[in-house]
Amino acid sequence: MRNINFFTDIIFKFRLTVLLILDKRVAVYLKLIPLAALVYLVVPFDLVIGPIDDAALIMGAMQLFISLCPQELVEEHSHVLQKRKESEKSNRIKILDGHAVDEEK
């Protein structure tokens, strides 16, 4: 169960980062943090050989970017993502033998 939460958290932070990058209220200089991480990812030079440093750098850059963004914007976009997740969860159904069955029952 821990691995699921870990990956869910990474996906949530990625989506939050994208929303914050697209938000015009976030300062341009802050948006350079995730951009610099992406540039590092595509540049063939690595500080440490292997994919671990790349993943750590991307996660660290996302965390730094989110922490430096205005807190009210982070909360606003987090709320939007949570509502979207709840909406997707409530709309999920299974088709079983030609009948729609609610997953949560």
mmCIF file of C-alpha atoms in Angstrom, residues 44-84:
data_model
loop_
_atom_site.group_PDB
_atom_site.id
_atom_site.type_symbol
_atom_site.label_atom_id
_atom_site.label_comp_id
_atom_site.label_asym_id
_atom_site.label_seq_id
_atom_site.Cartn_x
_atom_site.Cartn_y
_atom_site.Cartn_z
ATOM 1 C CA PRO A 44 23.764 14.105 -21.873
ATOM 2 C CA PHE A 45 25.987 15.184 -18.949
ATOM 3 C CA ASP A 46 25.171 13.438 -15.640
ATOM 4 C CA LEU A 47 26.576 14.219 -12.201
ATOM 5 C CA VAL A 48 25.967 10.622 -11.146
ATOM 6 C CA ILE A 49 25.711 7.753 -13.611
ATOM 7 C CA GLY A 50 22.285 6.159 -13.725
ATOM 8 C CA PRO A 51 18.669 7.226 -13.648
ATOM 9 C CA ILE A 52 18.432 7.662 -9.857
ATOM 10 C CA ASP A 53 19.973 11.135 -9.812
ATOM 11 C CA ASP A 54 17.654 12.240 -12.616
ATOM 12 C CA ALA A 55 14.568 11.065 -10.725
ATOM 13 C CA ALA A 56 15.779 12.627 -7.476
ATOM 14 C CA LEU A 57 16.513 15.915 -9.220
ATOM 15 C CA ILE A 58 13.078 16.045 -10.871
ATOM 16 C CA MET A 59 11.310 15.243 -7.592
ATOM 17 C CA GLY A 60 13.433 17.765 -5.704
ATOM 18 C CA ALA A 61 12.802 20.456 -8.306
ATOM 19 C CA MET A 62 9.041 19.849 -8.162
ATOM 20 C CA GLN A 63 9.083 20.022 -4.359
ATOM 21 C CA LEU A 64 11.208 23.194 -4.342
ATOM 22 C CA PHE A 65 8.999 24.847 -6.976
ATOM 23 C CA ILE A 66 5.801 23.993 -5.083
ATOM 24 C CA SER A 67 7.239 25.204 -1.780
ATOM 25 C CA LEU A 68 8.345 28.550 -3.280
ATOM 26 C CA CYS A 69 5.046 29.254 -5.057
ATOM 27 C CA PRO A 70 2.497 31.421 -3.213
ATOM 28 C CA GLN A 71 0.744 29.175 -0.697
ATOM 29 C CA GLU A 72 -2.751 30.347 -1.661
ATOM 30 C CA LEU A 73 -2.140 29.309 -5.284
ATOM 31 C CA VAL A 74 -0.798 25.923 -4.193
ATOM 32 C CA GLU A 75 -3.886 25.385 -2.031
ATOM 33 C CA GLU A 76 -6.211 26.535 -4.825
ATOM 34 C CA HIS A 77 -4.739 24.142 -7.379
ATOM 35 C CA SER A 78 -4.484 21.312 -4.831
ATOM 36 C CA HIS A 79 -8.180 21.755 -4.131
ATOM 37 C CA VAL A 80 -8.959 21.609 -7.875
ATOM 38 C CA LEU A 81 -6.954 18.383 -8.218
ATOM 39 C CA GLN A 82 -8.679 16.819 -5.191
ATOM 40 C CA LYS A 83 -12.127 17.700 -6.575
ATOM 41 C CA ARG A 84 -11.167 16.268 -9.967
#
